Amino acid sequence: MRKVIAGNWKMHHGPSAAVDFLSRFRPAVQEGSVRIALFPPALSLASARRAAAAAIEIGAQHIHWERSGAFTGELSAEMAGEVGATLALIGHSERRHLFGETDAEVARKVRAAIRAELTPVVCVGELLEERRAGRLDEVLARQVGTVTEALATASDFMVAYEPVWAIGTGETATPEDATAAHRLVRSALGELGGAPVLYGGSVNPANAGALLFAPDVDGVLVGGASLDPIGFGNIVETGVGG
Ligand code: PEP
């Protein structure tokens, strides 16, 4: 399976910064060798799509489950698709924990992404206290379990295992921890377990190789370190070289 290298820009890189990033990142892209996806803020989706090489997939960080309606500030999967998004990040821990997104809402958003022919990239992961309490298995089984029925209807999807304690903290799971968690995710996915499972949480050019090539890890979802085109390009090259 081709490694997946995905970048989540969070609330960084407006439309002009997105174009600037892509003009500097494009030389790192080797068609077909790895699957590259970028998740810019909603306002930068259109300019990122125009500036990106065809081999770079663009995705929305967040979608609503309805096609349209009185939902001020929201963005539908269809609207994201209209400006060139082909993926949607769903259930990122910042959405779950800062904005109170529930498992039920995550499942509705997965269905919306599939309806709009976007590839859902579903984020799951435990809090530090859940890990310390020995509840990793239960948390992943619940988060994955709420979306499996919807995912069974998708032609393409991915799951990103992102331990909440590793996101934006500089602390990463060990490659062994990532492998163990990815096996739990696959077991919760049951017969859908052949889908790509990515690791996310403080991935950077120095640690990307060990995580990317750990058993059962199909790629990485990179936050902070995806903002720099050179550093993100180095992570892509690590994926190409493996
Ligand atoms: C993320 O936002 O999905 C993420 C993993 O962030 P960071 O790499 O900064 O920890």
mmCIF file of C-alpha atoms and ligand atoms in Angstrom:
data_model
loop_
_atom_site.group_PDB
_atom_site.id
_atom_site.type_symbol
_atom_site.label_atom_id
_atom_site.label_comp_id
_atom_site.label_asym_id
_atom_site.label_seq_id
_atom_site.Cartn_x
_atom_site.Cartn_y
_atom_site.Cartn_z
ATOM 1 C CA MET A 1 0.000 0.000 0.000
ATOM 2 C CA ARG A 2 1.288 3.517 -0.838
ATOM 3 C CA LYS A 3 2.072 5.487 2.306
ATOM 4 C CA VAL A 4 -0.303 8.369 3.007
ATOM 5 C CA ILE A 5 1.209 11.683 4.067
ATOM 6 C CA ALA A 6 -1.483 14.119 5.167
ATOM 7 C CA GLY A 7 -1.157 17.647 6.515
ATOM 8 C CA ASN A 8 -3.729 19.374 8.715
ATOM 9 C CA TRP A 9 -3.116 23.115 8.658
ATOM 10 C CA LYS A 10 -5.720 23.807 11.351
ATOM 11 C CA MET A 11 -6.440 27.599 11.438
ATOM 12 C CA HIS A 12 -3.252 28.533 9.581
ATOM 13 C CA HIS A 13 -2.461 29.526 5.978
ATOM 14 C CA GLY A 14 -5.127 31.781 4.486
ATOM 15 C CA PRO A 15 -5.611 31.802 0.684
ATOM 16 C CA SER A 16 -2.373 33.626 -0.207
ATOM 17 C CA ALA A 17 -0.245 31.709 2.294
ATOM 18 C CA ALA A 18 -1.723 28.472 0.889
ATOM 19 C CA VAL A 19 -0.592 29.409 -2.627
ATOM 20 C CA ASP A 20 2.839 30.393 -1.338
ATOM 21 C CA PHE A 21 3.151 27.052 0.524
ATOM 22 C CA LEU A 22 2.197 25.084 -2.580
ATOM 23 C CA SER A 23 4.615 26.935 -4.845
ATOM 24 C CA ARG A 24 7.420 25.906 -2.467
ATOM 25 C CA PHE A 25 6.135 22.395 -1.720
ATOM 26 C CA ARG A 26 5.348 21.239 -5.265
ATOM 27 C CA PRO A 27 8.928 20.270 -6.120
ATOM 28 C CA ALA A 28 8.777 17.626 -3.332
ATOM 29 C CA VAL A 29 5.883 15.834 -4.986
ATOM 30 C CA GLN A 30 6.674 12.739 -6.999
ATOM 31 C CA GLU A 31 3.573 11.617 -8.814
ATOM 32 C CA GLY A 32 2.124 8.388 -7.495
ATOM 33 C CA SER A 33 4.877 7.397 -5.073
ATOM 34 C CA VAL A 34 2.956 8.345 -1.937
ATOM 35 C CA ARG A 35 -0.594 9.586 -1.419
ATOM 36 C CA ILE A 36 -0.435 13.238 -0.346
ATOM 37 C CA ALA A 37 -3.377 15.093 1.198
ATOM 38 C CA LEU A 38 -3.615 18.605 2.581
ATOM 39 C CA PHE A 39 -6.386 19.964 4.776
ATOM 40 C CA PRO A 40 -6.363 23.771 4.552
ATOM 41 C CA PRO A 41 -8.857 26.033 6.334
ATOM 42 C CA ALA A 42 -12.198 26.250 4.471
ATOM 43 C CA LEU A 43 -11.409 29.700 3.057
ATOM 44 C CA SER A 44 -8.218 28.400 1.453
ATOM 45 C CA LEU A 45 -9.696 25.274 -0.153
ATOM 46 C CA ALA A 46 -10.295 26.832 -3.567
ATOM 47 C CA SER A 47 -6.927 28.569 -3.851
ATOM 48 C CA ALA A 48 -5.099 25.484 -2.547
ATOM 49 C CA ARG A 49 -6.848 23.308 -5.135
ATOM 50 C CA ARG A 50 -5.894 25.697 -7.944
ATOM 51 C CA ALA A 51 -2.261 25.934 -6.798
ATOM 52 C CA ALA A 52 -1.713 22.247 -5.999
ATOM 53 C CA ALA A 53 -0.299 19.681 -8.400
ATOM 54 C CA ALA A 54 -2.873 17.102 -9.503
ATOM 55 C CA ALA A 55 -1.139 14.491 -7.331
ATOM 56 C CA ILE A 56 -1.991 16.427 -4.155
ATOM 57 C CA GLU A 57 -5.437 15.766 -2.727
ATOM 58 C CA ILE A 58 -7.209 18.578 -0.905
ATOM 59 C CA GLY A 59 -9.663 18.044 1.944
ATOM 60 C CA ALA A 60 -11.927 19.995 4.265
ATOM 61 C CA GLN A 61 -11.076 20.037 7.992
ATOM 62 C CA HIS A 62 -14.713 20.085 9.008
ATOM 63 C CA ILE A 63 -18.128 19.644 7.387
ATOM 64 C CA HIS A 64 -21.746 19.823 8.519
ATOM 65 C CA TRP A 65 -24.026 16.832 7.943
ATOM 66 C CA GLU A 66 -26.735 18.764 6.059
ATOM 67 C CA ARG A 67 -26.411 19.848 2.417
ATOM 68 C CA SER A 68 -27.570 23.400 3.226
ATOM 69 C CA GLY A 69 -29.729 25.202 5.768
ATOM 70 C CA ALA A 70 -29.805 27.664 8.647
ATOM 71 C CA PHE A 71 -26.456 26.662 10.181
ATOM 72 C CA THR A 72 -24.510 29.910 10.417
ATOM 73 C CA GLY A 73 -20.779 29.471 10.010
ATOM 74 C CA GLU A 74 -20.989 25.898 8.767
ATOM 75 C CA LEU A 75 -19.841 24.315 5.509
ATOM 76 C CA SER A 76 -21.502 21.383 3.754
ATOM 77 C CA ALA A 77 -19.675 18.453 2.194
ATOM 78 C CA GLU A 78 -21.194 19.376 -1.173
ATOM 79 C CA MET A 79 -19.848 22.954 -0.929
ATOM 80 C CA ALA A 80 -16.382 21.665 -0.064
ATOM 81 C CA GLY A 81 -16.589 19.321 -3.052
ATOM 82 C CA GLU A 82 -17.637 22.175 -5.339
ATOM 83 C CA VAL A 83 -14.358 24.014 -4.676
ATOM 84 C CA GLY A 84 -12.230 20.927 -5.233
ATOM 85 C CA ALA A 85 -12.087 19.059 -1.918
ATOM 86 C CA THR A 86 -12.044 15.289 -2.351
ATOM 87 C CA LEU A 87 -11.596 14.351 1.316
ATOM 88 C CA ALA A 88 -12.994 15.458 4.662
ATOM 89 C CA LEU A 89 -11.363 15.226 8.070
ATOM 90 C CA ILE A 90 -14.014 14.138 10.538
ATOM 91 C CA GLY A 91 -13.912 13.955 14.338
ATOM 92 C CA HIS A 92 -10.511 15.602 14.823
ATOM 93 C CA SER A 93 -9.805 15.747 18.564
ATOM 94 C CA GLU A 94 -9.878 19.558 18.499
ATOM 95 C CA ARG A 95 -13.430 19.344 17.129
ATOM 96 C CA ARG A 96 -14.392 16.687 19.675
ATOM 97 C CA HIS A 97 -12.801 18.279 22.729
ATOM 98 C CA LEU A 98 -12.807 22.047 22.039
ATOM 99 C CA PHE A 99 -16.120 22.188 20.187
ATOM 100 C CA GLY A 100 -17.983 19.313 21.816
ATOM 101 C CA GLU A 101 -18.472 17.165 18.699
ATOM 102 C CA THR A 102 -20.088 13.868 19.701
ATOM 103 C CA ASP A 103 -19.688 10.343 18.302
ATOM 104 C CA ALA A 104 -23.220 10.598 16.894
ATOM 105 C CA GLU A 105 -22.346 13.826 15.048
ATOM 106 C CA VAL A 106 -19.150 12.258 13.749
ATOM 107 C CA ALA A 107 -21.221 9.402 12.284
ATOM 108 C CA ARG A 108 -23.625 11.874 10.618
ATOM 109 C CA LYS A 109 -20.687 13.739 9.093
ATOM 110 C CA VAL A 110 -19.214 10.503 7.767
ATOM 111 C CA ARG A 111 -22.519 9.812 5.999
ATOM 112 C CA ALA A 112 -22.539 13.367 4.609
ATOM 113 C CA ALA A 113 -19.009 12.999 3.250
ATOM 114 C CA ILE A 114 -19.932 9.733 1.519
ATOM 115 C CA ARG A 115 -23.127 11.311 0.114
ATOM 116 C CA ALA A 116 -20.960 14.085 -1.423
ATOM 117 C CA GLU A 117 -18.362 11.575 -2.686
ATOM 118 C CA LEU A 118 -15.639 12.850 -0.359
ATOM 119 C CA THR A 119 -13.252 10.375 1.262
ATOM 120 C CA PRO A 120 -13.830 10.484 5.027
ATOM 121 C CA VAL A 121 -10.690 10.563 7.176
ATOM 122 C CA VAL A 122 -12.044 9.730 10.612
ATOM 123 C CA CYS A 123 -9.920 10.729 13.600
ATOM 124 C CA VAL A 124 -10.001 8.684 16.790
ATOM 125 C CA GLY A 125 -7.822 8.688 19.886
ATOM 126 C CA GLU A 126 -7.774 8.559 23.643
ATOM 127 C CA LEU A 127 -7.191 11.189 26.326
ATOM 128 C CA LEU A 128 -4.183 10.697 28.604
ATOM 129 C CA GLU A 129 -6.414 9.822 31.561
ATOM 130 C CA GLU A 130 -8.205 7.203 29.463
ATOM 131 C CA ARG A 131 -4.870 5.629 28.485
ATOM 132 C CA ARG A 132 -3.663 5.704 32.108
ATOM 133 C CA ALA A 133 -6.912 4.086 33.228
ATOM 134 C CA GLY A 134 -6.338 1.211 30.770
ATOM 135 C CA ARG A 135 -9.307 2.284 28.631
ATOM 136 C CA LEU A 136 -7.551 2.602 25.234
ATOM 137 C CA ASP A 137 -9.245 -0.489 23.850
ATOM 138 C CA GLU A 138 -12.707 0.589 24.983
ATOM 139 C CA VAL A 139 -12.346 4.189 23.696
ATOM 140 C CA LEU A 140 -11.130 3.125 20.248
ATOM 141 C CA ALA A 141 -13.775 0.411 19.995
ATOM 142 C CA ARG A 142 -16.497 2.974 20.798
ATOM 143 C CA GLN A 143 -15.206 5.717 18.470
ATOM 144 C CA VAL A 144 -14.659 3.324 15.572
ATOM 145 C CA GLY A 145 -17.812 1.331 16.341
ATOM 146 C CA THR A 146 -20.050 4.379 15.860
ATOM 147 C CA VAL A 147 -18.838 4.887 12.285
ATOM 148 C CA THR A 148 -18.386 1.362 10.891
ATOM 149 C CA GLU A 149 -21.939 1.043 9.558
ATOM 150 C CA ALA A 150 -21.550 4.325 7.658
ATOM 151 C CA LEU A 151 -18.019 3.494 6.490
ATOM 152 C CA ALA A 152 -19.216 0.188 5.064
ATOM 153 C CA THR A 153 -20.914 2.231 2.306
ATOM 154 C CA ALA A 154 -17.768 4.232 1.410
ATOM 155 C CA SER A 155 -15.689 3.425 -1.652
ATOM 156 C CA ASP A 156 -12.637 4.942 0.060
ATOM 157 C CA PHE A 157 -11.950 5.985 3.645
ATOM 158 C CA MET A 158 -9.138 6.260 6.158
ATOM 159 C CA VAL A 159 -8.876 6.293 9.922
ATOM 160 C CA ALA A 160 -6.326 8.465 11.734
ATOM 161 C CA TYR A 161 -5.281 7.259 15.172
ATOM 162 C CA GLU A 162 -4.345 10.432 17.046
ATOM 163 C CA PRO A 163 -3.781 10.084 20.791
ATOM 164 C CA VAL A 164 -5.071 13.379 22.201
ATOM 165 C CA TRP A 165 -2.074 13.714 24.544
ATOM 166 C CA ALA A 166 0.284 13.676 21.536
ATOM 167 C CA ILE A 167 -1.442 16.369 19.466
ATOM 168 C CA GLY A 168 0.492 19.619 19.410
ATOM 169 C CA THR A 169 2.440 18.650 22.538
ATOM 170 C CA GLY A 170 5.755 17.502 21.060
ATOM 171 C CA GLU A 171 5.141 14.103 22.690
ATOM 172 C CA THR A 172 4.614 11.179 20.311
ATOM 173 C CA ALA A 173 3.426 7.650 20.796
ATOM 174 C CA THR A 174 6.272 5.180 20.421
ATOM 175 C CA PRO A 175 6.162 3.194 17.158
ATOM 176 C CA GLU A 176 5.199 0.151 19.301
ATOM 177 C CA ASP A 177 2.296 2.060 20.886
ATOM 178 C CA ALA A 178 1.164 3.221 17.438
ATOM 179 C CA THR A 179 1.247 -0.356 16.113
ATOM 180 C CA ALA A 180 -0.722 -1.654 19.100
ATOM 181 C CA ALA A 181 -3.369 1.065 18.756
ATOM 182 C CA HIS A 182 -3.633 0.568 14.990
ATOM 183 C CA ARG A 183 -4.291 -3.141 15.574
ATOM 184 C CA LEU A 184 -7.120 -2.194 17.929
ATOM 185 C CA VAL A 185 -8.534 0.160 15.283
ATOM 186 C CA ARG A 186 -8.387 -2.594 12.635
ATOM 187 C CA SER A 187 -10.022 -5.078 14.938
ATOM 188 C CA ALA A 188 -12.828 -2.570 15.679
ATOM 189 C CA LEU A 189 -13.232 -2.042 11.911
ATOM 190 C CA GLY A 190 -13.750 -5.792 11.437
ATOM 191 C CA GLU A 191 -14.041 -6.637 7.759
ATOM 192 C CA LEU A 192 -13.246 -3.005 6.840
ATOM 193 C CA GLY A 193 -9.855 -3.357 8.553
ATOM 194 C CA GLY A 194 -7.885 -3.266 5.281
ATOM 195 C CA ALA A 195 -8.388 0.537 5.020
ATOM 196 C CA PRO A 196 -5.384 2.817 5.588
ATOM 197 C CA VAL A 197 -4.817 3.690 9.253
ATOM 198 C CA LEU A 198 -2.667 6.783 9.806
ATOM 199 C CA TYR A 199 -0.825 7.878 12.926
ATOM 200 C CA GLY A 200 -1.036 11.512 14.075
ATOM 201 C CA GLY A 201 0.444 13.357 17.038
ATOM 202 C CA SER A 202 3.572 15.544 16.913
ATOM 203 C CA VAL A 203 4.990 13.887 13.799
ATOM 204 C CA ASN A 204 7.983 15.833 12.460
ATOM 205 C CA PRO A 205 10.771 15.228 9.927
ATOM 206 C CA ALA A 206 12.969 13.619 12.623
ATOM 207 C CA ASN A 207 10.483 11.039 13.927
ATOM 208 C CA ALA A 208 8.405 10.437 10.773
ATOM 209 C CA GLY A 209 10.457 7.473 9.507
ATOM 210 C CA ALA A 210 10.134 5.382 12.678
ATOM 211 C CA LEU A 211 6.391 5.988 12.853
ATOM 212 C CA LEU A 212 5.653 5.645 9.126
ATOM 213 C CA PHE A 213 7.367 2.285 8.865
ATOM 214 C CA ALA A 214 6.119 0.788 12.119
ATOM 215 C CA PRO A 215 4.025 -2.350 11.480
ATOM 216 C CA ASP A 216 0.360 -1.603 10.748
ATOM 217 C CA VAL A 217 1.002 2.121 10.167
ATOM 218 C CA ASP A 218 -0.050 3.176 6.660
ATOM 219 C CA GLY A 219 0.743 6.859 6.876
ATOM 220 C CA VAL A 220 0.865 9.967 9.022
ATOM 221 C CA LEU A 221 -1.422 12.919 9.692
ATOM 222 C CA VAL A 222 0.797 15.891 10.460
ATOM 223 C CA GLY A 223 -0.364 19.104 12.137
ATOM 224 C CA GLY A 224 2.229 21.713 13.137
ATOM 225 C CA ALA A 225 5.041 20.255 11.011
ATOM 226 C CA SER A 226 2.884 20.403 7.859
ATOM 227 C CA LEU A 227 2.916 24.216 7.876
ATOM 228 C CA ASP A 228 6.460 24.437 6.575
ATOM 229 C CA PRO A 229 6.762 23.290 2.943
ATOM 230 C CA ILE A 230 10.366 22.205 3.368
ATOM 231 C CA GLY A 231 9.762 20.184 6.537
ATOM 232 C CA PHE A 232 6.572 18.651 5.152
ATOM 233 C CA GLY A 233 8.459 17.903 1.927
ATOM 234 C CA ASN A 234 11.052 16.051 4.010
ATOM 235 C CA ILE A 235 8.314 13.907 5.562
ATOM 236 C CA VAL A 236 6.988 13.139 2.067
ATOM 237 C CA GLU A 237 10.484 12.147 0.954
ATOM 238 C CA THR A 238 10.759 9.847 3.977
ATOM 239 C CA GLY A 239 7.558 8.130 2.805
ATOM 240 C CA VAL A 240 8.878 7.852 -0.761
ATOM 241 C CA GLY A 241 12.210 6.453 0.374
ATOM 242 C CA GLY A 242 10.885 3.658 2.581
HETATM 243 C C1 PEP B 1 -3.240 17.110 14.019
HETATM 244 O O1 PEP B 1 -3.648 18.265 14.033
HETATM 245 O O2 PEP B 1 -3.925 16.226 13.510
HETATM 246 C C2 PEP B 1 -1.937 16.813 14.622
HETATM 247 C C3 PEP B 1 -1.547 15.570 14.663
HETATM 248 O O3 PEP B 1 -1.220 17.881 15.099
HETATM 249 P P1 PEP B 1 0.336 17.886 15.515
HETATM 250 O O4 PEP B 1 1.100 17.156 14.451
HETATM 251 O O5 PEP B 1 0.700 19.331 15.608
HETATM 252 O O6 PEP B 1 0.439 17.164 16.828
#
